[in-house]
Coordinates of C-alpha atoms in Angstrom, one line a residue:
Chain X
X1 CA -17.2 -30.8 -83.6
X2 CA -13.5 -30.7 -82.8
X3 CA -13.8 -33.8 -80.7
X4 CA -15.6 -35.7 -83.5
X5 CA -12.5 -34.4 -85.9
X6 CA -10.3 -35.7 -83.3
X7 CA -11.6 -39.2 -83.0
X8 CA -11.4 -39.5 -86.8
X9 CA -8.2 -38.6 -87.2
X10 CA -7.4 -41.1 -84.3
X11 CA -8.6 -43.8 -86.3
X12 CA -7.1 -43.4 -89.0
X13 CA -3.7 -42.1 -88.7
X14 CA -1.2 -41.1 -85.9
X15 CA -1.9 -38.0 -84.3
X16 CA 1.5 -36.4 -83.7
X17 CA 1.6 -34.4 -80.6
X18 CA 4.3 -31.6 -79.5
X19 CA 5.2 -30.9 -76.3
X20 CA 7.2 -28.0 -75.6
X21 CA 7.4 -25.7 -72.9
X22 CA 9.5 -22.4 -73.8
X23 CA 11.3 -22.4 -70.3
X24 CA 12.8 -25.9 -68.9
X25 CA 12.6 -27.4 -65.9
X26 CA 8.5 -26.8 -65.4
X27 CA 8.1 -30.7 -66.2
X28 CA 7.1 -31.1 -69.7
X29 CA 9.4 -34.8 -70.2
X30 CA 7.4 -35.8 -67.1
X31 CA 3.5 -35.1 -68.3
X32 CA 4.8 -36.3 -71.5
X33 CA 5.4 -40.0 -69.9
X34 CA 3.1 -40.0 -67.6
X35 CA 0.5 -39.0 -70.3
X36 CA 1.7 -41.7 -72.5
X37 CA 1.3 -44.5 -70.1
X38 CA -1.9 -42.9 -69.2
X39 CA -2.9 -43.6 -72.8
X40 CA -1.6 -46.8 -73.0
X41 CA -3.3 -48.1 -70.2
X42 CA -6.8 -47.0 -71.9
X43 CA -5.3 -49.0 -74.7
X44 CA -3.5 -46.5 -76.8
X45 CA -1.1 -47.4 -79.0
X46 CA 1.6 -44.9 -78.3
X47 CA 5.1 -43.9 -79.3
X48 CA 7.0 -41.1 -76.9
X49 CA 10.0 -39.8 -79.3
X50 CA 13.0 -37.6 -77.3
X51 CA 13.0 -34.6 -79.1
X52 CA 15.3 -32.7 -76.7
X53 CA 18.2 -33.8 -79.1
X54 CA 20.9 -32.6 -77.4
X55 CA 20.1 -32.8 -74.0
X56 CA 17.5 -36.1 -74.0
X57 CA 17.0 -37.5 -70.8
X58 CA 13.6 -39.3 -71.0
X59 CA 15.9 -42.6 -70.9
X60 CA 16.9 -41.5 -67.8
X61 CA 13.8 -41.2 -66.2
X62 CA 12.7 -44.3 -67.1
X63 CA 15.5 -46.1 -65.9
X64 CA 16.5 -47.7 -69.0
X65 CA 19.9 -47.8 -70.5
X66 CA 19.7 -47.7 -74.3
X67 CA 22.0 -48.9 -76.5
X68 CA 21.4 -47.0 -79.5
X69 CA 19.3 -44.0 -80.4
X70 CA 18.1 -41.3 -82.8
X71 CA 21.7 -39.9 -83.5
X72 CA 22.8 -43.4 -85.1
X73 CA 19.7 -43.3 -87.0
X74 CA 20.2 -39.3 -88.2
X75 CA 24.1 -40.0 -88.7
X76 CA 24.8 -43.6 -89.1
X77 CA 22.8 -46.1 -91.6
X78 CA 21.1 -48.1 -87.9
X79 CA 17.2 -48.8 -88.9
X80 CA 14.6 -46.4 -86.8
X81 CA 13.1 -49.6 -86.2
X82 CA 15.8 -51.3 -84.1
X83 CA 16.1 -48.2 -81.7
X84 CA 12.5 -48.4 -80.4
X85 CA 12.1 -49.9 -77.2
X86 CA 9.2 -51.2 -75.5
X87 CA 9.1 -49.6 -71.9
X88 CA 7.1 -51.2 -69.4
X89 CA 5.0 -48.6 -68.7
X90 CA 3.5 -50.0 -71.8
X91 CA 4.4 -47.3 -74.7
X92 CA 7.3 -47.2 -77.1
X93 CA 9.9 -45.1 -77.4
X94 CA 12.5 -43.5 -79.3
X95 CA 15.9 -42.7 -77.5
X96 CA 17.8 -39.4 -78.4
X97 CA 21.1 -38.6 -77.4
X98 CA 22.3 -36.4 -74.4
X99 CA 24.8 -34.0 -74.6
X100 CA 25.9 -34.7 -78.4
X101 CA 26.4 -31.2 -79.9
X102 CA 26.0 -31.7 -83.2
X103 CA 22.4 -33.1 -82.3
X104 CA 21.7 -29.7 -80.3
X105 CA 22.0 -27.9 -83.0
X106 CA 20.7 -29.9 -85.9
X107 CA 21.3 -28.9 -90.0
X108 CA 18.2 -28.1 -91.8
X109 CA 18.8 -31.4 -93.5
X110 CA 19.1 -33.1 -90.7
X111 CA 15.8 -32.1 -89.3
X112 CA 13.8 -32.9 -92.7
X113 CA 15.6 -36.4 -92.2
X114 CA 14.4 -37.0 -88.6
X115 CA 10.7 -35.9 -89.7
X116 CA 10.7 -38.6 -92.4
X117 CA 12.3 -41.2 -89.9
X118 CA 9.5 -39.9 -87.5
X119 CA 6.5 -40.1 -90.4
X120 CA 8.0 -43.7 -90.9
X121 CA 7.9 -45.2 -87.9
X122 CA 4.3 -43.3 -86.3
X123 CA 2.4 -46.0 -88.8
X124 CA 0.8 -48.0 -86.8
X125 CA 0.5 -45.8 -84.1
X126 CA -2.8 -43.8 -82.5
X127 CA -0.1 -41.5 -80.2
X128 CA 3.0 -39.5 -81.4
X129 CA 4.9 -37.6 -78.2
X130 CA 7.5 -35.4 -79.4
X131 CA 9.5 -34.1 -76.2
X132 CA 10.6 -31.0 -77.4
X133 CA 13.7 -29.4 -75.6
X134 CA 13.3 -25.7 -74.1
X135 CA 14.3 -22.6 -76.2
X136 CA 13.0 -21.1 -79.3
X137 CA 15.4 -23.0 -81.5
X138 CA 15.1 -23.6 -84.8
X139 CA 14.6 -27.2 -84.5
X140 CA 11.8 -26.4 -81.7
X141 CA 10.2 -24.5 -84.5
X142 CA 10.0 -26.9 -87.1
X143 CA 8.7 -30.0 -84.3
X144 CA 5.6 -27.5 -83.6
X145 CA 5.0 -27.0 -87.0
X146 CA 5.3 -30.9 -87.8
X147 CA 3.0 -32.0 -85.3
X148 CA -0.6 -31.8 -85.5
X149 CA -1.1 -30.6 -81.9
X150 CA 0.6 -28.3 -79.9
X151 CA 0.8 -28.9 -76.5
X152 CA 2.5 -26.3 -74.2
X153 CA 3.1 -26.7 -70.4
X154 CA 4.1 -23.9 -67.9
X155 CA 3.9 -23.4 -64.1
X156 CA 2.7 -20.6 -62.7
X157 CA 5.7 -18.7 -62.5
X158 CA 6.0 -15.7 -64.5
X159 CA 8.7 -16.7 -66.4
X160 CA 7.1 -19.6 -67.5
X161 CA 4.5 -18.0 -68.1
X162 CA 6.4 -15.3 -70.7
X163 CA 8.2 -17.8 -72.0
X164 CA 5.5 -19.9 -73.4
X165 CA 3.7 -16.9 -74.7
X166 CA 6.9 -16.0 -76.5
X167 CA 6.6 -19.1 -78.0
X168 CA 3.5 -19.1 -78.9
X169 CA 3.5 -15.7 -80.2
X170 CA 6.5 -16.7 -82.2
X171 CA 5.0 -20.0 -83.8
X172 CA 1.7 -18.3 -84.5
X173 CA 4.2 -15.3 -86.4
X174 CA 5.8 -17.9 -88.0
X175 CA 3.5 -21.0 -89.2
X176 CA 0.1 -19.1 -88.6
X177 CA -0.9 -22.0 -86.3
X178 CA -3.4 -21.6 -83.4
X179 CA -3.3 -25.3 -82.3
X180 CA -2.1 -24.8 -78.7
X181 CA -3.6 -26.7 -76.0
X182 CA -1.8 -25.3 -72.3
X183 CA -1.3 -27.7 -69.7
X184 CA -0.6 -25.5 -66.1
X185 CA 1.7 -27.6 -64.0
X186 CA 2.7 -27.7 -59.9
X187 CA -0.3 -25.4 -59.3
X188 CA -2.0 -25.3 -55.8
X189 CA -5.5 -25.8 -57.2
X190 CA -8.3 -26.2 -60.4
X191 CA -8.5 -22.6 -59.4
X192 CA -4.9 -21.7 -59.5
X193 CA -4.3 -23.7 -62.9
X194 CA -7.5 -21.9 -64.4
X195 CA -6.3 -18.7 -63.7
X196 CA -2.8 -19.3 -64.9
X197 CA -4.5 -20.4 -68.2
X198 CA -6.7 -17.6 -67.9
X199 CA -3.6 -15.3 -67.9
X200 CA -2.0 -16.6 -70.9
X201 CA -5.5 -16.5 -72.7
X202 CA -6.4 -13.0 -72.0
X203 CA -3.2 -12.1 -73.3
X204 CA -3.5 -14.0 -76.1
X205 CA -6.9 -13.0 -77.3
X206 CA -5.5 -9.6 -77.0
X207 CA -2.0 -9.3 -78.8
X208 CA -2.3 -12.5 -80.8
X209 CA -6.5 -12.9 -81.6
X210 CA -6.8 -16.4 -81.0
X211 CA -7.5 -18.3 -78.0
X212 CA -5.5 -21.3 -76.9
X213 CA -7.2 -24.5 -75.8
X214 CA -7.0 -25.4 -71.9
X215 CA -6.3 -29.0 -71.3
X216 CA -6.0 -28.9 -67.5
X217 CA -3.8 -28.6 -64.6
X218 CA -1.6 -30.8 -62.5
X219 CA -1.1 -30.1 -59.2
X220 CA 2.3 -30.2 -57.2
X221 CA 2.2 -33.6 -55.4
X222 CA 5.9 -35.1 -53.6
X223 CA 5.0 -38.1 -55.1
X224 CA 6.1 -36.8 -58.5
X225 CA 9.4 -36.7 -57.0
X226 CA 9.2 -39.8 -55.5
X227 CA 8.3 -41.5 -59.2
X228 CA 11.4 -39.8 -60.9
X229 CA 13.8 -40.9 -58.2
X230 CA 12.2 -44.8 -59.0
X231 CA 12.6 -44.6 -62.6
X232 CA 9.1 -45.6 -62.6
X233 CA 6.0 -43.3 -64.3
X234 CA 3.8 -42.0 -62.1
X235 CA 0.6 -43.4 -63.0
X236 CA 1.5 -46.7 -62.7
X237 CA 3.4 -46.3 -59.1
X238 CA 0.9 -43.9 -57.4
X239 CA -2.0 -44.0 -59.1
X240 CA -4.3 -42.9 -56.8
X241 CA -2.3 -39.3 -56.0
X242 CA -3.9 -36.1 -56.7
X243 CA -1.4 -35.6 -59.9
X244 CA -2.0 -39.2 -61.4
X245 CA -5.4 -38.8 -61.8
X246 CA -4.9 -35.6 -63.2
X247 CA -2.9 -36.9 -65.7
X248 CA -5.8 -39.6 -66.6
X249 CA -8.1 -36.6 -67.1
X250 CA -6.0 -35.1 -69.1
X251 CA -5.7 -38.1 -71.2
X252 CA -9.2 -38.8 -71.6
X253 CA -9.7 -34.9 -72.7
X254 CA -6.5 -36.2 -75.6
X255 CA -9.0 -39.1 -76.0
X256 CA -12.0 -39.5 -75.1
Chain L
X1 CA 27.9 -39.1 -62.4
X2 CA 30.4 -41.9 -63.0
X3 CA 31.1 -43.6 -59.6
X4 CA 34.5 -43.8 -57.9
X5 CA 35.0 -47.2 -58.4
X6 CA 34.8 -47.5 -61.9
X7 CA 37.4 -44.7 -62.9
X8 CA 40.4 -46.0 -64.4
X9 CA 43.9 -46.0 -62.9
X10 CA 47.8 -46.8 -63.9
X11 CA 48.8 -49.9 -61.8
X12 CA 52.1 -51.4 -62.4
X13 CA 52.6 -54.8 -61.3
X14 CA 55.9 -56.1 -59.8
X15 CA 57.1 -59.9 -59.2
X16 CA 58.3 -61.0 -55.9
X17 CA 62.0 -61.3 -57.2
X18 CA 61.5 -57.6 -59.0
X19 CA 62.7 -59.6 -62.6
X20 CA 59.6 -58.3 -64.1
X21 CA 57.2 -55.5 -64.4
X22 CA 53.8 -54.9 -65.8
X23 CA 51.7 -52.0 -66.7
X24 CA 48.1 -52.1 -67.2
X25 CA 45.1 -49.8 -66.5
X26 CA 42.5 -51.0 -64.5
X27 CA 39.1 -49.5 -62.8
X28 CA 39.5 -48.8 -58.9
X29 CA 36.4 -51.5 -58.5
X30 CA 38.9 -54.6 -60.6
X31 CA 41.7 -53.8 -58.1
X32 CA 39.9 -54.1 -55.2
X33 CA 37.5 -57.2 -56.6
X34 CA 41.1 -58.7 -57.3
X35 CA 42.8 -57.8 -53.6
X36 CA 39.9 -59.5 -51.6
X37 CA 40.6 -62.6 -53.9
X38 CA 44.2 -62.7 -53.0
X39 CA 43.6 -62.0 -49.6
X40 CA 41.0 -64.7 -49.0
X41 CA 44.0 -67.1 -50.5
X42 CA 46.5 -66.0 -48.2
X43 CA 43.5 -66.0 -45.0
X44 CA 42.9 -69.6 -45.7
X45 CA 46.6 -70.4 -46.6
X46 CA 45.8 -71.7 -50.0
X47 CA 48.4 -69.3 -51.1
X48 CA 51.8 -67.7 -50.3
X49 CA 51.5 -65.2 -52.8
X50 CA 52.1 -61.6 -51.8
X51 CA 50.8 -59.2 -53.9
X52 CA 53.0 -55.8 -54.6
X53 CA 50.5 -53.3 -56.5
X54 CA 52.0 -49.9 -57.1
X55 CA 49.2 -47.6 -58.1
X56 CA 50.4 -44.2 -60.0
X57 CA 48.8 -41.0 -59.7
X58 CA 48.0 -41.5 -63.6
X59 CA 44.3 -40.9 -63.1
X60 CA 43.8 -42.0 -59.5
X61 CA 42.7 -39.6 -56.9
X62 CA 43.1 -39.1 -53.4
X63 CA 40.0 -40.9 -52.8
X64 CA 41.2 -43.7 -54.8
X65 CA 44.5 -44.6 -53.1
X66 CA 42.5 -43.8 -49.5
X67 CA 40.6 -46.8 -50.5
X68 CA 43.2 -49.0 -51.8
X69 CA 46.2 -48.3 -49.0
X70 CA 43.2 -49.3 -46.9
X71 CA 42.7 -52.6 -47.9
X72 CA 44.5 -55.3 -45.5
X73 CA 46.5 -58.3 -46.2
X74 CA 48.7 -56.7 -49.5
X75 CA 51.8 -55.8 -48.7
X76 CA 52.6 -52.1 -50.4
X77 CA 56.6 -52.5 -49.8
X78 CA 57.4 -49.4 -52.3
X79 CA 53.7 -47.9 -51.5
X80 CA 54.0 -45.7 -48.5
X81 CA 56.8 -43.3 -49.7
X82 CA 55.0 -43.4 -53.3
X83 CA 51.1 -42.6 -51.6
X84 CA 53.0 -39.8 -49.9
X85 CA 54.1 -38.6 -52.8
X86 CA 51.2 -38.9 -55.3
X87 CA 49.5 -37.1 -52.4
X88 CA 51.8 -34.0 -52.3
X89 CA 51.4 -33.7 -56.0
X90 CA 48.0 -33.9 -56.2
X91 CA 48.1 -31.0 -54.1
X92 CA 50.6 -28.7 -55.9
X93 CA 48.6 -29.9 -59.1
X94 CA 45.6 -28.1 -57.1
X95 CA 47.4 -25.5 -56.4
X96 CA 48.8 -25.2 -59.8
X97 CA 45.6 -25.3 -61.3
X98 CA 43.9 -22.3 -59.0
X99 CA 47.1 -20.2 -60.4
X100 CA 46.0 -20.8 -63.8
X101 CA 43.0 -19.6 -63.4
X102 CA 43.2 -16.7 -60.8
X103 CA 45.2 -13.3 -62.1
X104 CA 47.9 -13.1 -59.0
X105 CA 47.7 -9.4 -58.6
X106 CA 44.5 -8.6 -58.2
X107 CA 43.2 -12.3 -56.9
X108 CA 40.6 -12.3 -59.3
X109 CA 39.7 -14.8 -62.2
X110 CA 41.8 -14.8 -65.0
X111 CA 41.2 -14.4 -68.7
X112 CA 41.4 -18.0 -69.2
X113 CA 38.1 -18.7 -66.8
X114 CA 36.2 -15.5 -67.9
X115 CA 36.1 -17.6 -70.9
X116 CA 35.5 -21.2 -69.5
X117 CA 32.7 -19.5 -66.7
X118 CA 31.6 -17.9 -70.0
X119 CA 30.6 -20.8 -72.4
X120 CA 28.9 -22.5 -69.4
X121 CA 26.8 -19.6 -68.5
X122 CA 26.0 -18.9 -71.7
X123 CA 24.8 -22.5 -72.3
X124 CA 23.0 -21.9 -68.7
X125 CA 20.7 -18.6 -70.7
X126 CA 19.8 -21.2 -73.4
X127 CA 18.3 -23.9 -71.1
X128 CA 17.1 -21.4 -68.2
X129 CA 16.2 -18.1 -70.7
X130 CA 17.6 -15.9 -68.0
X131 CA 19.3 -13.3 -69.7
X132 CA 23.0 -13.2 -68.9
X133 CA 24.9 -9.1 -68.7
X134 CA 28.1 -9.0 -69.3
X135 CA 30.6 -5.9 -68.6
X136 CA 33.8 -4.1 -69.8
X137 CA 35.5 -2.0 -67.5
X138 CA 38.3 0.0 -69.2
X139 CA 40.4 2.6 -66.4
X140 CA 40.5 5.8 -68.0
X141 CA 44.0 7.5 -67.6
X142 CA 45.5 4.5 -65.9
X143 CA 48.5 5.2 -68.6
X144 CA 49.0 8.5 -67.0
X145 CA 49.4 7.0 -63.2
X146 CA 51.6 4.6 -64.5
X147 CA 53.6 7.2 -66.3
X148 CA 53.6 9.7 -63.7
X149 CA 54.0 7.5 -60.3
X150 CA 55.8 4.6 -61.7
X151 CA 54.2 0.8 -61.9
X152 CA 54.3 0.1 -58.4
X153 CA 51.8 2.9 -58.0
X154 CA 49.8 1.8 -60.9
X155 CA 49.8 -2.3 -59.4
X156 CA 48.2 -1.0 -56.3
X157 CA 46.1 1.2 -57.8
X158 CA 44.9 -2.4 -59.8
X159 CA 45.1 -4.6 -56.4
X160 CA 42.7 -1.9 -54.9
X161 CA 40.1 -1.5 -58.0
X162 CA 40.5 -5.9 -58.1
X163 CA 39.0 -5.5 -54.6
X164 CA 36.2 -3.0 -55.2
X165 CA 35.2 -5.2 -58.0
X166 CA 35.3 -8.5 -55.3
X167 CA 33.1 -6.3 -53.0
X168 CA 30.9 -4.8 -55.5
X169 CA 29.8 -7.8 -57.1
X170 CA 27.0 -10.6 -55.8
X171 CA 28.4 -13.7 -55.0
X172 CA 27.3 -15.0 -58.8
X173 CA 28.8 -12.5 -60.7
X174 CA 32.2 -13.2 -61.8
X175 CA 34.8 -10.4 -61.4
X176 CA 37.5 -10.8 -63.6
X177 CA 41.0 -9.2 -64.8
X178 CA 40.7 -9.7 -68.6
X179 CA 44.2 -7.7 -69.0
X180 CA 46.2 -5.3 -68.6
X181 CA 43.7 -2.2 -67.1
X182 CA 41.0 -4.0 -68.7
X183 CA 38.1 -6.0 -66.0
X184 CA 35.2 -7.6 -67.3
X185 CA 32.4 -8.8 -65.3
X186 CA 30.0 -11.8 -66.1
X187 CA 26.4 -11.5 -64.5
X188 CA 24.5 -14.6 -64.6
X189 CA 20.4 -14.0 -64.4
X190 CA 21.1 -10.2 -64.4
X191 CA 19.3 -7.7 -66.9
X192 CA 20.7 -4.9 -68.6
X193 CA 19.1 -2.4 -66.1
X194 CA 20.5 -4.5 -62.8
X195 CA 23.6 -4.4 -64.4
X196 CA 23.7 -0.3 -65.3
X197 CA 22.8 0.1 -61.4
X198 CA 26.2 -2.1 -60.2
X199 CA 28.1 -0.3 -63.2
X200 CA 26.8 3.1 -61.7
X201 CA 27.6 2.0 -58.4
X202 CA 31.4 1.0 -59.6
X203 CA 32.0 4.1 -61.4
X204 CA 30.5 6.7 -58.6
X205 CA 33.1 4.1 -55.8
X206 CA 36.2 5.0 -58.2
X207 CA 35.7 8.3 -58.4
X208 CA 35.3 9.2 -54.8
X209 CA 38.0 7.1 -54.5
X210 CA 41.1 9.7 -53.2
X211 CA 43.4 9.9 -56.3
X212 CA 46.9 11.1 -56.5
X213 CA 47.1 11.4 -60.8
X214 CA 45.7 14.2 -62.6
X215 CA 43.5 13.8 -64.4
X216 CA 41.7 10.8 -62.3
X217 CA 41.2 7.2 -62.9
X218 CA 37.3 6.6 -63.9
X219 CA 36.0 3.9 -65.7
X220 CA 34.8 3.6 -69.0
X221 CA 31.6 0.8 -69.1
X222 CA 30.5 -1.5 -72.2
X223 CA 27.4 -3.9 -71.5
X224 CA 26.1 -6.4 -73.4
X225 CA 23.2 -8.6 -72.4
X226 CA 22.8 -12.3 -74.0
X227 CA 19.2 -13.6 -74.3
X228 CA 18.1 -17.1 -75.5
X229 CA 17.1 -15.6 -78.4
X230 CA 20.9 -14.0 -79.2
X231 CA 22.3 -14.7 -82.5
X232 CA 25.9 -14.1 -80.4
X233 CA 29.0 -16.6 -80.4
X234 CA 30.7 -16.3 -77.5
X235 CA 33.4 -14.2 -79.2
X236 CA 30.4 -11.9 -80.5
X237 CA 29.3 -11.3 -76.9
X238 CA 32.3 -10.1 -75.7
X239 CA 33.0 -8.0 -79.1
X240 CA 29.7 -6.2 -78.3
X241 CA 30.5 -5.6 -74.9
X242 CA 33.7 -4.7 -75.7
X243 CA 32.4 -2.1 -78.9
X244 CA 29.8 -0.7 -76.6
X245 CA 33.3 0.2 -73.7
X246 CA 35.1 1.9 -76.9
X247 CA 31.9 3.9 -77.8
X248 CA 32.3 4.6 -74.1
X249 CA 35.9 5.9 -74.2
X250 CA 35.0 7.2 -77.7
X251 CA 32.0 9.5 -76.2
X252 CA 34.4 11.2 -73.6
X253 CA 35.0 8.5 -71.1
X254 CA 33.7 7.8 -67.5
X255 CA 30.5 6.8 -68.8
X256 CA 28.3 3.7 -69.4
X257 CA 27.4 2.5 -72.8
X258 CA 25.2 -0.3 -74.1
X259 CA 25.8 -2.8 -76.5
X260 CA 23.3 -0.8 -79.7
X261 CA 22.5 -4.4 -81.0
X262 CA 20.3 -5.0 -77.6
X263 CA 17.0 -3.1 -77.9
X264 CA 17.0 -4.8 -81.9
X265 CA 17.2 -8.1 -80.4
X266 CA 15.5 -7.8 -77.1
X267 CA 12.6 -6.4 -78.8
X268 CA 13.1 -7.6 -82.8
X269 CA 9.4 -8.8 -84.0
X270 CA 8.9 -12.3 -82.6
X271 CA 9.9 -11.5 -79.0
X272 CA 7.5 -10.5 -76.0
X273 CA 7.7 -6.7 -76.4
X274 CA 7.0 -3.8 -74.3
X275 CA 3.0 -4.0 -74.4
X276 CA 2.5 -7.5 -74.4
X277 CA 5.5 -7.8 -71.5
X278 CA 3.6 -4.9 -69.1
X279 CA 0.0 -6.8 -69.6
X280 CA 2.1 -10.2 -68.6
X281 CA 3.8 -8.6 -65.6
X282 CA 1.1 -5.7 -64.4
X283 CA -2.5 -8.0 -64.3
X284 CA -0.9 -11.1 -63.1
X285 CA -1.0 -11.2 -59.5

């Protein structure tokens, strides 16, 4: 049933996808790109948005310099439309801005603005990535409510693991929503990443009543590293490692 | 990281006969695209022209001039003696600039990089969401040494404590002299419970410290710990840590107090609390 809803809603309209993390650093603009290529490839149609306003580095990783980005759009009159770029790991994206602090800490206003400009430009689209930046801000908040699906990544570490509960725990207090699907990152195994999940769901079922949804692991491969320092997305450069096909399971569990 | 080369540096130009005189700024790379040029022209003979390029410290660096008094066929007439000289005051301006920031008598940071060390590690909790403690050490009756043995007494009484904090701290904390008697301490990915134990730890070292005033130096101890979910400005961390050392003083000194605003926001409604943070911690494995 929630497959079929899925595939409707697919059709139809953009599905606008969150992914946060709680604690930074556990790889979340990563699986973001490489999940986005990943759907692209299958013949997606997908936008990747930098939603880690103040401290955006998706740019980076994809060794592109842009010119412009969402701050002129938020703050100046520059059309969304002339930010996007076309990456060559086939997906579009929006460019944020890195270490602008007015951006980090975004007005109320502000953040209804970049919704609209974000509603404006997903037409057209089957794939919305927000790249949420770490924290329990209030602009981190208002992106998971926004979005229709929540995706969360940790690693096995125990902060990580904390963290993303907190905010979990602290969306669900908040909005009521239950729409979290985990991603486990660097694990050793399927085993290890089940039983990371496994962690996070017992303790949800318990304090919170609701189960998250588990949309698989990704295990630590060098070759990740190897990707970031080429500016290239993993997928495409190593796509027969251990983590790149992860990353097209994972994709064909977003789309089947 | 911006590279080397492309930093910006004061060059002023001077003719051959010395009748004129240019300024301009230009990046390290320019210069040394532009010396090869002239010094292919004067290798093949094409041209006579020598080049006299007098590069002021404005915004060059060692590095920069290393590279540039390196480069053969431009003569540096004025160069040598100036080099030298941009070279000795780059290192007083070093110099100058530890002195700013380091309190001379006890050798610890001052005041003005408790504050700069604090904005970055508090920007370090937000991204990493490991909680950062910080201290206020007040010396009880330190007035009264002074008073009684004179300031020299008193200074080495400071010098001493400023090296019992150096000791007594990890190599991340930051020990500093805030003022007068006054020491604060910032420690990075430190919980309120590490940091009692090192505040115990300094208080019990002071007072079996031998002690010639009566009554004794001890140390009053305000902590205050900032989480990623603090509402706290930087000034509103250290007035917490600072009202939680007066309650200290207040309640009768030599003791530690905590900041009363912690256990509301440590545990206020939407964070992990006590039951939820055990089951996290105890079945995980």
């Amino acid at each position: 049933m929630f497959h079929l809803e899925e595939r409707l809603v697919a059709e139809n309209s953009p599905v606008i996808i969150s992914v946060a993390s709680g604690k930074g650093g556990v790889g979340k603009t990563c699986i973001t790109i490489n999940l986005a290529a990943s759907l692209s490839e299958k013949g997606k149609r997908v936008l990747v948005i930098d939603c880690d306003l103040g401290l955006a580095n998706i740019d980076i990783m994809l060794g592109i310099n842009p010119r412009r980005n969402l701050k002129d759009v938020i703050f100046g009159d520059v059309d969304v439309r002339d930010v996007l770029i076309r990456t060559e790991a086939g997906f579009d994206f929006l460019p944020a801005s890195s270490g602008v602090r007015e951006m980090a800490q975004l007005l109320h206003e502000h953040i209804e603005k970049l919704k609209d400009i974000i509603t404006q430009v997903s037409e057209g689209y089957d794939y919305v990535f927000c790249d949420i930046g770490a924290g329990i801000s209030d602009t981190v908040l208002q992106f998971n409510l926004f979005a229709a699906r929540n995706f969360v990544i940790v690693s096995k570490d125990l902060t990580s693991i904390t963290d993303a509960y907190a905010m979990i725990k602290t969306i669900y207090r908040t909005y009521g929503k239950t729409s979290f699907e985990i991603i486990v990152n660097s694990v050793r195994d399927d085993d290890e990443g089940l039983k990371v999940f496994n962690h996070i769901d017992s303790i949800c079922k318990r304090f919170l009543n609701f189960s998250p949804r588990h949309l698989g692991s990704i295990p630590f491969d060098e070759v990740v590293t190897r990707s970031i320092m080429k500016q290239t997305v993993l997928v495409r450069l190593f796509p027969e490692s251990g983590a790149a096909v992860k990353i097209n399971q994972i994709a064909h569990a977003i789309s089947p | 990281m911006g590279s080397a080369r492309n930093r910006h540096v004061t060059v002023t130009r001077k003719s051959h006969n010395d009748l004129t005189r240019r300024n301009e700024r230009k990046t390290v790379h320019d210069l040394l695209k532009e010396y090869e040029e002239t010094s292919r022209f004067i290798t093949e003979g094409t041209t006579k022209k020598q080049v006299s390029i007098i590069v002021l410290c404005n915004g060059s660096t060692p590095f920069d001039e290393e590279v540039l008094g390196a480069t053969p066929h431009i003569t540096m007439r004025m160069e040598d003696d100036l080099l030298q000289k941009i070279k000795e005051l780059h290192k007083e301006n070093a110099k100058l600039r530890s002195l700013s920031l380091i309190d001379n008598l006890t050798g610890l940071s001052n005041k003005r990089f408790f504050w700069m060390q604090l904005a970055t590690e508090m920007a370090r909790t937000k991204r990493t969401r490991d909680s950062c403690t910080l201290m206020m050490i007040d010396l009880d009756n330190f007035k009264c040494l002074n008073d009684t043995f004179g300031h020299l007494e008193g200074d080495k009484f400071l010098e001493e404590f400023g090296r019992i904090m150096h000791n007594s701290s990890r190599s991340t904390d930051l020990p500093c002299r805030y003022g007068g008697d006054e020491f604060a301490l910032i420690m990075p990915a430190t919980s309120v419970t590490d940091a009692l134990k090192t505040g115990e730890r300094l208080k019990n070292i002071v007072a079996d410290m031998p002690q010639k005033s009566n009554p004794p130096i001890s140390l009053s101890i305000g902590i205050a710990e900032y989480t990623s979910f603090s509402p706290y400005s930087m000034n509103e961390f250290v007035r917490a840590a600072d009202m939680a050392m007066y309650e200290a003083k207040g309640g009768g000194k030599n003791q530690i107090h905590i900041d009363h605003n912690w256990k509301k926001i440590t545990f206020e409604d939407n964070e992990v609390n006590r039951d939820e943070k055990d089951a996290l911690f105890t079945d995980y494995q």
